[in-house]
PDB file of C-alpha atoms in Angstrom:
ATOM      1  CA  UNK O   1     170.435  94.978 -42.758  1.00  0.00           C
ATOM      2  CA  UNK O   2     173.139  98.168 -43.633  1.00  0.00           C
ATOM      3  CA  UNK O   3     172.638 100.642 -40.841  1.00  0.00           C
ATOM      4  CA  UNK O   4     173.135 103.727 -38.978  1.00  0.00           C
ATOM      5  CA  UNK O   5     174.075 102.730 -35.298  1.00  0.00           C
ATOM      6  CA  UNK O   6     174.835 104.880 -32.678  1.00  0.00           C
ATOM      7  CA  UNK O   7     175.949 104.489 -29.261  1.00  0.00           C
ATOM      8  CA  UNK O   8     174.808 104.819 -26.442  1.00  0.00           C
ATOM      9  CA  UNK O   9     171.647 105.770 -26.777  1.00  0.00           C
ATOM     10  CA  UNK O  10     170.847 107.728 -23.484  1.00  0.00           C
ATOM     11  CA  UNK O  11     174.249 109.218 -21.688  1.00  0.00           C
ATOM     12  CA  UNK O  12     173.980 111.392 -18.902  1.00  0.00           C
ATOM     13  CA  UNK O  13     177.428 113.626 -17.989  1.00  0.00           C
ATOM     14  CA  UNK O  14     178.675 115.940 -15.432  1.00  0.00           C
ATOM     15  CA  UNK O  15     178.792 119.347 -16.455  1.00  0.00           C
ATOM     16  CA  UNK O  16     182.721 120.143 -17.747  1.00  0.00           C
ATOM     17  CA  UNK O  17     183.452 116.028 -17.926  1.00  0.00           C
ATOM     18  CA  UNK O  18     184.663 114.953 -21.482  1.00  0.00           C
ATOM     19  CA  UNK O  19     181.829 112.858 -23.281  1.00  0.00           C
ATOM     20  CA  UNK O  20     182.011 110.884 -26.692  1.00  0.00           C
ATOM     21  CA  UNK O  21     179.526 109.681 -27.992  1.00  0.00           C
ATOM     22  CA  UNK O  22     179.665 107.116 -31.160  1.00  0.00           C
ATOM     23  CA  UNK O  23     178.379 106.616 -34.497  1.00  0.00           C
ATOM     24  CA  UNK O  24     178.959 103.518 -37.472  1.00  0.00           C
ATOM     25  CA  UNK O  25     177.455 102.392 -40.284  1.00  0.00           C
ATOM     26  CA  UNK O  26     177.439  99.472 -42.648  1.00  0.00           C
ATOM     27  CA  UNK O  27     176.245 101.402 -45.791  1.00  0.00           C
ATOM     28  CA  UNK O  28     179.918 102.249 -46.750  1.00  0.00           C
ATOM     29  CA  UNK O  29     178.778 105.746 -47.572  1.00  0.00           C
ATOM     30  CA  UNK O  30     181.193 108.544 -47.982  1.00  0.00           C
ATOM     31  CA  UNK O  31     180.103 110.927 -46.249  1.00  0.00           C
ATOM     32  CA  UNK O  32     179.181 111.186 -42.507  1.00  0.00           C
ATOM     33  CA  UNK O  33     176.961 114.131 -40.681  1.00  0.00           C
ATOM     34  CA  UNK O  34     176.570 114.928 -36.705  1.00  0.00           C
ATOM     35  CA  UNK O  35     173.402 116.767 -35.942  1.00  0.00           C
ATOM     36  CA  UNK O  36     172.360 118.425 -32.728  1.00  0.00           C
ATOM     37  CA  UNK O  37     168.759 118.614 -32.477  1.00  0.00           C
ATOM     38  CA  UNK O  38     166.756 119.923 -29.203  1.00  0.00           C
ATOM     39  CA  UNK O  39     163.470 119.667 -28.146  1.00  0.00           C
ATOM     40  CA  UNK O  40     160.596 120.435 -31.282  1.00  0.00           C
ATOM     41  CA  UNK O  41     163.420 121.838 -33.282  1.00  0.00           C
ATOM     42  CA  UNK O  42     165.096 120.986 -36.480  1.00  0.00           C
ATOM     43  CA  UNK O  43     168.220 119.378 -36.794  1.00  0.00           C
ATOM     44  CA  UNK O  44     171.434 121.696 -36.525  1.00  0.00           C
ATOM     45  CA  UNK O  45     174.374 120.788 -38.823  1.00  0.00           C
ATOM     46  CA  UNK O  46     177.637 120.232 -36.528  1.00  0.00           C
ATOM     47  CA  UNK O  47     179.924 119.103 -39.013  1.00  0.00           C
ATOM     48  CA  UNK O  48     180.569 116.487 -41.804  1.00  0.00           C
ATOM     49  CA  UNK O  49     183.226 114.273 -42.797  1.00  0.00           C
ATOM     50  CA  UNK O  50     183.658 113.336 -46.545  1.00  0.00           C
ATOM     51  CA  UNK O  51     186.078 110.558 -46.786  1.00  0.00           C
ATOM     52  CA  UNK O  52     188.930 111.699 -44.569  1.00  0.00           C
ATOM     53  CA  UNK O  53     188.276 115.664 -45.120  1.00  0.00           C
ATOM     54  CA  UNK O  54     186.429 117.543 -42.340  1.00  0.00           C
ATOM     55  CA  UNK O  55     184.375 120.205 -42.580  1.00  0.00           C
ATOM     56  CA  UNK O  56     183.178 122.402 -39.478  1.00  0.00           C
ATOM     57  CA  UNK O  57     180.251 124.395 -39.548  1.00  0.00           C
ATOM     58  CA  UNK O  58     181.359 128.356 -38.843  1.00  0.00           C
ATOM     59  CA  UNK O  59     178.433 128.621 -36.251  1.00  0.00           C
ATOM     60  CA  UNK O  60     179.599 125.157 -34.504  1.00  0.00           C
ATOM     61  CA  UNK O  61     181.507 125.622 -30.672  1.00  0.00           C
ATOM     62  CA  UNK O  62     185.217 124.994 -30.474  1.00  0.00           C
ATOM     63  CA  UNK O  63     183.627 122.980 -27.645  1.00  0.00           C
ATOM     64  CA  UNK O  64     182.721 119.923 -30.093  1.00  0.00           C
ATOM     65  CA  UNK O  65     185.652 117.921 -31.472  1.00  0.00           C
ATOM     66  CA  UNK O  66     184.950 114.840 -34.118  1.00  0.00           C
ATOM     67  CA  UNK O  67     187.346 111.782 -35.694  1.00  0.00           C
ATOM     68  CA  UNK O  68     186.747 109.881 -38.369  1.00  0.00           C
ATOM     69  CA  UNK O  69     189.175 106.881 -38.099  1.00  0.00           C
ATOM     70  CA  UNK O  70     187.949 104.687 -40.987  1.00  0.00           C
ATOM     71  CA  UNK O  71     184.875 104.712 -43.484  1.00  0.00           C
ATOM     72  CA  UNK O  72     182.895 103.012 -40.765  1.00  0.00           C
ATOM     73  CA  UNK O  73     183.548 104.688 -37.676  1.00  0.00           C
ATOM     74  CA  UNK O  74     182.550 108.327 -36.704  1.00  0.00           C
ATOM     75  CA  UNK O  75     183.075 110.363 -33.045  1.00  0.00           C
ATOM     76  CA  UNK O  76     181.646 113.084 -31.676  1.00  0.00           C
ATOM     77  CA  UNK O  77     183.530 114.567 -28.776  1.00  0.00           C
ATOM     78  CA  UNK O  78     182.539 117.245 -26.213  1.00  0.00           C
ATOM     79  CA  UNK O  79     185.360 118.428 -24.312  1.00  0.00           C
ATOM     80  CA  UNK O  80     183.551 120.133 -21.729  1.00  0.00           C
ATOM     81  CA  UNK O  81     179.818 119.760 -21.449  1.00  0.00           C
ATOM     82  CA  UNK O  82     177.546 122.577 -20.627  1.00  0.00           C
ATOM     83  CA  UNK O  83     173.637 122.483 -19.555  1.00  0.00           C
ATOM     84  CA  UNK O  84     172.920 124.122 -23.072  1.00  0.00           C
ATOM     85  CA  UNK O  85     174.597 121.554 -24.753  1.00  0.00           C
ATOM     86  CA  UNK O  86     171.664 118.680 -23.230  1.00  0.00           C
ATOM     87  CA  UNK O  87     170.426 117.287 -26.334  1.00  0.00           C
ATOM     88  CA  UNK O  88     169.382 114.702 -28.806  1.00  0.00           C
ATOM     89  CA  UNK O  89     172.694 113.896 -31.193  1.00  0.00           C
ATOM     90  CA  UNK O  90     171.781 112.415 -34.674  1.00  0.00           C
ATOM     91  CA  UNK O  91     173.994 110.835 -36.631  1.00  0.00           C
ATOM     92  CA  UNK O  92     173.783 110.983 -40.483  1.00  0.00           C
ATOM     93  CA  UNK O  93     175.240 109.510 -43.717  1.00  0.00           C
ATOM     94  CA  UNK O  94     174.993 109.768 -47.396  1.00  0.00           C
ATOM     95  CA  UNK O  95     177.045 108.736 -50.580  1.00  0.00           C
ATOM     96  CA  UNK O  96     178.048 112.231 -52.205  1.00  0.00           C
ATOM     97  CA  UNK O  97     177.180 112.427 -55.812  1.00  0.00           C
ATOM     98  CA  UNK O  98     178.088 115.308 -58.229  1.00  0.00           C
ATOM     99  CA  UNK O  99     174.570 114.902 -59.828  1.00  0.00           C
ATOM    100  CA  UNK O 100     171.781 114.315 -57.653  1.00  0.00           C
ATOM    101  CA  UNK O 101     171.935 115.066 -54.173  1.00  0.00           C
ATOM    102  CA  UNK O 102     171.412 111.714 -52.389  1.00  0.00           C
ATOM    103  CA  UNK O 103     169.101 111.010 -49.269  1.00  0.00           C
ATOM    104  CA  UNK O 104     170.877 110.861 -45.741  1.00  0.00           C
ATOM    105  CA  UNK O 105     170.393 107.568 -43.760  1.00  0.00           C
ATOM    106  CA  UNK O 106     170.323 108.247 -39.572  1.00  0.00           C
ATOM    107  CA  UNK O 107     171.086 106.811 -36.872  1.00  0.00           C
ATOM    108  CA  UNK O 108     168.711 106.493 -33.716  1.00  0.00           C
ATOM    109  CA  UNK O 109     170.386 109.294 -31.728  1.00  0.00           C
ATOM    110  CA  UNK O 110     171.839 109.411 -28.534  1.00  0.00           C
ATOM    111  CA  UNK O 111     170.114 112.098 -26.192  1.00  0.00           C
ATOM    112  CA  UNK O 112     172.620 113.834 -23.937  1.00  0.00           C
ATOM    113  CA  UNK O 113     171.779 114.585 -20.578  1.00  0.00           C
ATOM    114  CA  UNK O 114     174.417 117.418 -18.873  1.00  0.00           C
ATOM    115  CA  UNK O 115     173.951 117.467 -14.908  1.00  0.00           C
TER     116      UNK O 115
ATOM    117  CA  UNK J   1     170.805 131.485 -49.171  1.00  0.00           C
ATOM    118  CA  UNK J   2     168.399 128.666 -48.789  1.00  0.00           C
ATOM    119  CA  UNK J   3     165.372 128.741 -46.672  1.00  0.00           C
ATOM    120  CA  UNK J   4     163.067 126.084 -45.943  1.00  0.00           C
ATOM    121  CA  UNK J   5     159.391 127.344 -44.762  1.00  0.00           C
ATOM    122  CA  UNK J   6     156.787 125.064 -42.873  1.00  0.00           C
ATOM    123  CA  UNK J   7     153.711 127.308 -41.693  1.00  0.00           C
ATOM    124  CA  UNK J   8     152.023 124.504 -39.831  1.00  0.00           C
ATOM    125  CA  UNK J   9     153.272 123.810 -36.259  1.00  0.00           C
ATOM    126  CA  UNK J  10     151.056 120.739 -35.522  1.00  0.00           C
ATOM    127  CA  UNK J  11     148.310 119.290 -37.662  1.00  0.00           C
ATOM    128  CA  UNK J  12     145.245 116.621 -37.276  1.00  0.00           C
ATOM    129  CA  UNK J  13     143.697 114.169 -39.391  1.00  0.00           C
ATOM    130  CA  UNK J  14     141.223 111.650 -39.074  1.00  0.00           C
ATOM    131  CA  UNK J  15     142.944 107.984 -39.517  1.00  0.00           C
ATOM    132  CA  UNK J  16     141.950 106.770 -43.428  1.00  0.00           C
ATOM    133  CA  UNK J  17     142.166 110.163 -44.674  1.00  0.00           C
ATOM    134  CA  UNK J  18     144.344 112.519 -46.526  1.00  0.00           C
ATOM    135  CA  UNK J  19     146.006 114.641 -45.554  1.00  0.00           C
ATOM    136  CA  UNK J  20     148.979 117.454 -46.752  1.00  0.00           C
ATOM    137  CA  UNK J  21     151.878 118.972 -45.259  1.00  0.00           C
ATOM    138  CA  UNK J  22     153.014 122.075 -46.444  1.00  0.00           C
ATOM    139  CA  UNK J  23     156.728 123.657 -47.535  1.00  0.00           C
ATOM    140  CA  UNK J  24     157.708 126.099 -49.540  1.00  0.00           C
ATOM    141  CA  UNK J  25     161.032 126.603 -49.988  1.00  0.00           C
ATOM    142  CA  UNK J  26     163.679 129.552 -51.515  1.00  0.00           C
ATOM    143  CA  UNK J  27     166.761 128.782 -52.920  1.00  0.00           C
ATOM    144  CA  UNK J  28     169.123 130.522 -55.789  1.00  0.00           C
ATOM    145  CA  UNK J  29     170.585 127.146 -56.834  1.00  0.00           C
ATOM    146  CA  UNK J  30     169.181 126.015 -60.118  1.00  0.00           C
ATOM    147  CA  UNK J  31     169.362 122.492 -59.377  1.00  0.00           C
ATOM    148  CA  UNK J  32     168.952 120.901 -55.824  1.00  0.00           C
ATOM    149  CA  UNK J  33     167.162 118.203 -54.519  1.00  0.00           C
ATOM    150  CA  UNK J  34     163.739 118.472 -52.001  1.00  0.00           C
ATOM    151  CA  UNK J  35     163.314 115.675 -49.052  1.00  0.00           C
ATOM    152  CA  UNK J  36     160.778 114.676 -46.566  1.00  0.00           C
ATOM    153  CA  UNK J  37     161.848 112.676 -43.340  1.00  0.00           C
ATOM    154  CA  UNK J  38     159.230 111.641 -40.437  1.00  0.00           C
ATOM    155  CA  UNK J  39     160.326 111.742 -36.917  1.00  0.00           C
ATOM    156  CA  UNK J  40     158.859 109.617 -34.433  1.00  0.00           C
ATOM    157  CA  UNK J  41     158.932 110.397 -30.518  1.00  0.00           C
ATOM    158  CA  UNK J  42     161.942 107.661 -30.618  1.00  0.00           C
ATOM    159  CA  UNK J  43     163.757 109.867 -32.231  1.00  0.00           C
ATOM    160  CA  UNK J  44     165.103 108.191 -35.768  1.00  0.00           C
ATOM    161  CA  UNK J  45     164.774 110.456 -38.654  1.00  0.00           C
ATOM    162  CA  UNK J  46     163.400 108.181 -41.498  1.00  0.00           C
ATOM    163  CA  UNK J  47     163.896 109.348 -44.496  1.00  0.00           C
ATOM    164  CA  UNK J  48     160.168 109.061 -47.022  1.00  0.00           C
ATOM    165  CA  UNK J  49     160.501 110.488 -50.164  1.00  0.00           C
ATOM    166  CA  UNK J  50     162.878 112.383 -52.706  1.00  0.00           C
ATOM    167  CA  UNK J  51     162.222 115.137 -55.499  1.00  0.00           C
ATOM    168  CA  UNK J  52     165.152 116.377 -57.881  1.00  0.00           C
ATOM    169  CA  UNK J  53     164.441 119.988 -59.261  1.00  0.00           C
ATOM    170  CA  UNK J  54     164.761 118.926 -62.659  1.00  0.00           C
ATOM    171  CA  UNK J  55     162.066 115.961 -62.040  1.00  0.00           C
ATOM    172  CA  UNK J  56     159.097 116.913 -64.310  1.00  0.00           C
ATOM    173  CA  UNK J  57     157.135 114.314 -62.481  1.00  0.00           C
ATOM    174  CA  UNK J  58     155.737 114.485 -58.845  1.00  0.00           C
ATOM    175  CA  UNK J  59     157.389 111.303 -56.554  1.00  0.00           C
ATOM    176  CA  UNK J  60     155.803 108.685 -54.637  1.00  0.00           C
ATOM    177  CA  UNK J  61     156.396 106.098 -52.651  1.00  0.00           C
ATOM    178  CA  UNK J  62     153.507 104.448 -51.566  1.00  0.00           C
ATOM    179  CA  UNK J  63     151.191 105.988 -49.562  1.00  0.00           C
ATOM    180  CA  UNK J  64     153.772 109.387 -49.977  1.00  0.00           C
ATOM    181  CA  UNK J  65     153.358 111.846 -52.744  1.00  0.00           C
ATOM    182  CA  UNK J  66     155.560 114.894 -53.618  1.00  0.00           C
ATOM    183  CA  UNK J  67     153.167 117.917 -54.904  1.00  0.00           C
ATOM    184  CA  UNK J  68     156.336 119.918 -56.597  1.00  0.00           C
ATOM    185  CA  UNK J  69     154.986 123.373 -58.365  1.00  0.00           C
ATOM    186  CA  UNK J  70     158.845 124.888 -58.616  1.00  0.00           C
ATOM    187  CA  UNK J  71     157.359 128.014 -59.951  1.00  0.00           C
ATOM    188  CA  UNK J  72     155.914 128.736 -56.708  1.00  0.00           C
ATOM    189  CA  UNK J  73     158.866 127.261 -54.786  1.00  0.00           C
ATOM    190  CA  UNK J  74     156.663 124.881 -53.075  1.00  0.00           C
ATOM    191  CA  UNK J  75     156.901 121.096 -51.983  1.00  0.00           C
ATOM    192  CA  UNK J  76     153.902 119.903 -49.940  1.00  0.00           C
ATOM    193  CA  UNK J  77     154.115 116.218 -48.718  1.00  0.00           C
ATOM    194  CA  UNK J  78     150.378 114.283 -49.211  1.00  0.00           C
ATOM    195  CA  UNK J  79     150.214 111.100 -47.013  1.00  0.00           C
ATOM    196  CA  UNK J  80     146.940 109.462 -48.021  1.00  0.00           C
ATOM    197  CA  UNK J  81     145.026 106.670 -46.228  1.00  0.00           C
ATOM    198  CA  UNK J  82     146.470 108.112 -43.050  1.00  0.00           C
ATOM    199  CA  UNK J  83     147.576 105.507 -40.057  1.00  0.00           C
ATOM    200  CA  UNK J  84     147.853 105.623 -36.642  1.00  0.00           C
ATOM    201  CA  UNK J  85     151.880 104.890 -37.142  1.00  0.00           C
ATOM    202  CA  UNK J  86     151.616 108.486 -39.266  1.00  0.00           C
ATOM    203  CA  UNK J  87     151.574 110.310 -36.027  1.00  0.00           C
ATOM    204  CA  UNK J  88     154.935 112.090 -35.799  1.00  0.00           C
ATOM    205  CA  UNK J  89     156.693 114.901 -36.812  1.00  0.00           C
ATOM    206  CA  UNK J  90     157.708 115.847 -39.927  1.00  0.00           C
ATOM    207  CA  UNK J  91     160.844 117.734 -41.949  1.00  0.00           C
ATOM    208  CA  UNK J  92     161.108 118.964 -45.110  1.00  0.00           C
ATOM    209  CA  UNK J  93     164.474 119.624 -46.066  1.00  0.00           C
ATOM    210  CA  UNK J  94     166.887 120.739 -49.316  1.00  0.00           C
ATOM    211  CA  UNK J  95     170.289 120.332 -50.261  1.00  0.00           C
ATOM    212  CA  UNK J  96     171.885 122.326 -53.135  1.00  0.00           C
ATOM    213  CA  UNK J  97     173.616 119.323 -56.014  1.00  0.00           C
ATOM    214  CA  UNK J  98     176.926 118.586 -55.394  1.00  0.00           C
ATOM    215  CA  UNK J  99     176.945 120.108 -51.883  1.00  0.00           C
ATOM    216  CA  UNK J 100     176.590 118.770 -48.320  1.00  0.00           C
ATOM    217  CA  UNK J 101     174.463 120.584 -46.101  1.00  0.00           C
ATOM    218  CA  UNK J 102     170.679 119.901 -45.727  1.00  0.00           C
ATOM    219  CA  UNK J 103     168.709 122.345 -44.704  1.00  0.00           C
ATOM    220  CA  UNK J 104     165.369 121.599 -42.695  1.00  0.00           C
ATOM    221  CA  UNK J 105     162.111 123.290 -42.055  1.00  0.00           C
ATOM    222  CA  UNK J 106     160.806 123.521 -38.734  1.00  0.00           C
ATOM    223  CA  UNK J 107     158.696 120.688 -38.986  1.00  0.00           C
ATOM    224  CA  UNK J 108     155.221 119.773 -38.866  1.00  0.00           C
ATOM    225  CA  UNK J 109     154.132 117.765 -35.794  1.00  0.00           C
ATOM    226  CA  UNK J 110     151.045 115.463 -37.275  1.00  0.00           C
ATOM    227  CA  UNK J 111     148.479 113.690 -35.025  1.00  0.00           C
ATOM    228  CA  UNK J 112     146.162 110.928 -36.304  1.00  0.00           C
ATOM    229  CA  UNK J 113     142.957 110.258 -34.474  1.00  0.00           C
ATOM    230  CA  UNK J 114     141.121 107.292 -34.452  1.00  0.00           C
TER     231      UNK J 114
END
């Protein structure tokens, strides 16, 4: 079946030590979304990726980095974890398509846990 | 800029009945497109159901039904026949045609009762 997968699923990090967490997909969709989403909250944008070009969100920490090194493959990266950044990460994709806007397939999430 | 609305913070329903999830929603795009996605406690956003702004028809998918009255700017989710498996929360979200940011309500955490 295509997919969203993400991995891990649960990581736990030391406050201020690097973390990456991991995202692919089968779909071949253009497009690929990071979402952080705490507790009984919506989902916050992060960034997106459409093909190769990135696209930050203005409200998004210089804190979060993320690659995209093929269609497949997507990284988030935290370069130095803080307790407020202990959350669940979601992982999104979507085809981009000038005429209707298309639905976004996830991923399960990973849920980051900053100690 | 867009704004997506959900009044109700948590919601019960008997199991085998109806039930509707409300969203209203403000936007000054003239064409955009109107999703639902349920959450379960795992986590997974699953995406249910999809409603284009020029759509003169209300969606459905199965058991999912898209009440769209774009005068009022309003795009409640009915689930009928409700399940035990229903109980989750629930998002509905917008994204402007052409563009790339979705934006989501609150949600709407739903409980079904046996």
């Amino acid at each position: 079946d295509a997919m969203v997968i993400q991995n891990p699923r649960y990581q736990v990090t030391q406050f201020g030590k690097p973390v990456t967490l991991s995202c692919s997909q089968t779909l071949n969709h253009n497009v690929m979304y990071w979402y952080q989403q705490k507790s009984s909250q919506a989902p916050k944008l992060l960034f997106h990726y459409y093909d190769k070009d990135f696209n930050n969100e203005a409200d998004t920490p210089d804190n979060f980095q993320s690659r995209r090194p093929n269609t497949s493959f997507c990284f988030l990266d935290i370069r130095s974890p803080g307790l407020g950044d202990a959350a669940m990460y979601l992982c999104a994709t979507s085809n981009w398509a000038p005429i209707n806007p298309l639905e976004q397939y996830f991923g399960p999430g990973t849920r980051l846990t900053v100690t | 800029a867009q704004k997506i609305t959900q009044t109700q913070p948590g919601m019960f329903v008997q199991e085998k009945e109806a039930v509707t999830l409300d969203c209203t929603y403000d936007t000054s795009d003239q064409s955009y497109g109107l999703f639902w996605y349920k959450q379960p406690s795992s986590g997974e956003m699953i995406f249910l159901i999809y409603q284009g702004s020029y759509d003169e028809q209300n969606a459905t998918e199965g058991r999912y039904s898209l009440n769209f009255q774009k005068a009022r700017k309003s795009a409640n989710l009915v689930i009928s026949a409700s399940q035990l498996g229903d109980s989750a929360r629930y998002f509905c979200a917008m994204r402007a045609t052409g563009g790339f940011k979705t934006i989501f309500g609150a949600g709407t955490r739903l409980f079904v009762k046996a």
